[in-house]
C-alpha atoms as one frame of an Amber mdcrd trajectory, in Angstrom:
protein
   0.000   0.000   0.000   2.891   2.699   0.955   4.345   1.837  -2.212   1.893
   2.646  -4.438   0.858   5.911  -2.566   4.647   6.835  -3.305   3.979   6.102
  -6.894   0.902   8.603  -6.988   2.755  11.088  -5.174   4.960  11.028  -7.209
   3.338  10.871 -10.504   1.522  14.431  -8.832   4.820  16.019  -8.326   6.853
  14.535 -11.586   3.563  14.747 -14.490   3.102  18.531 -14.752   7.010  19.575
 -15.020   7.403  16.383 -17.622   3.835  18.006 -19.352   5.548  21.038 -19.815
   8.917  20.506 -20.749   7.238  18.344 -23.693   4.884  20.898 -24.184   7.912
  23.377 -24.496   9.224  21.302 -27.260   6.641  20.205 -29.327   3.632  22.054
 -28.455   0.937  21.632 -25.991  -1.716  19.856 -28.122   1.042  16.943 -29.000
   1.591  17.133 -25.119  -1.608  16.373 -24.628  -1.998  14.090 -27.557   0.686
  12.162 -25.562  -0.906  12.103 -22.468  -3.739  10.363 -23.827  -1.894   7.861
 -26.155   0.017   6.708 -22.937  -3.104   6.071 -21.002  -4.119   4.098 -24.393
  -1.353   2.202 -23.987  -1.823   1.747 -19.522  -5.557   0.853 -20.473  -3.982
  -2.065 -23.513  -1.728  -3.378 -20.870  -4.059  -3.254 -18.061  -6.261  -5.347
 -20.322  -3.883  -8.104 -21.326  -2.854  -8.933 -17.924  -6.413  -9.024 -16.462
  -5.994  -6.184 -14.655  -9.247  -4.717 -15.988 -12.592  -7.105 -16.568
């Protein structure tokens, strides 16, 4: 349990500096755009293991 309350504590702190220094290179709308495709892909592997029913 503590280690995946470390995980979202630190996905809070790490996501929006990571956001923007992507946005900063290639825009915010591919930022975004890769935002979503990664939670495409979470989703895809989340489904293959079972994870999600």
């Amino acid at each position: 349990m503590a280690g995946v309350a470390s995980m979202a504590y630190s996905g809070t702190l790490m996501g929006p500096p990571v956001i923007g220094a992507i946005a900063h290179q290639v825009g915010m709308q591919m930022a975004i755009g890769y935002v979503g495709g990664l939670s495409l892909v979470i989703a895809f592997v989340a489904r293959r293991t079972g994870l999600l029913k």
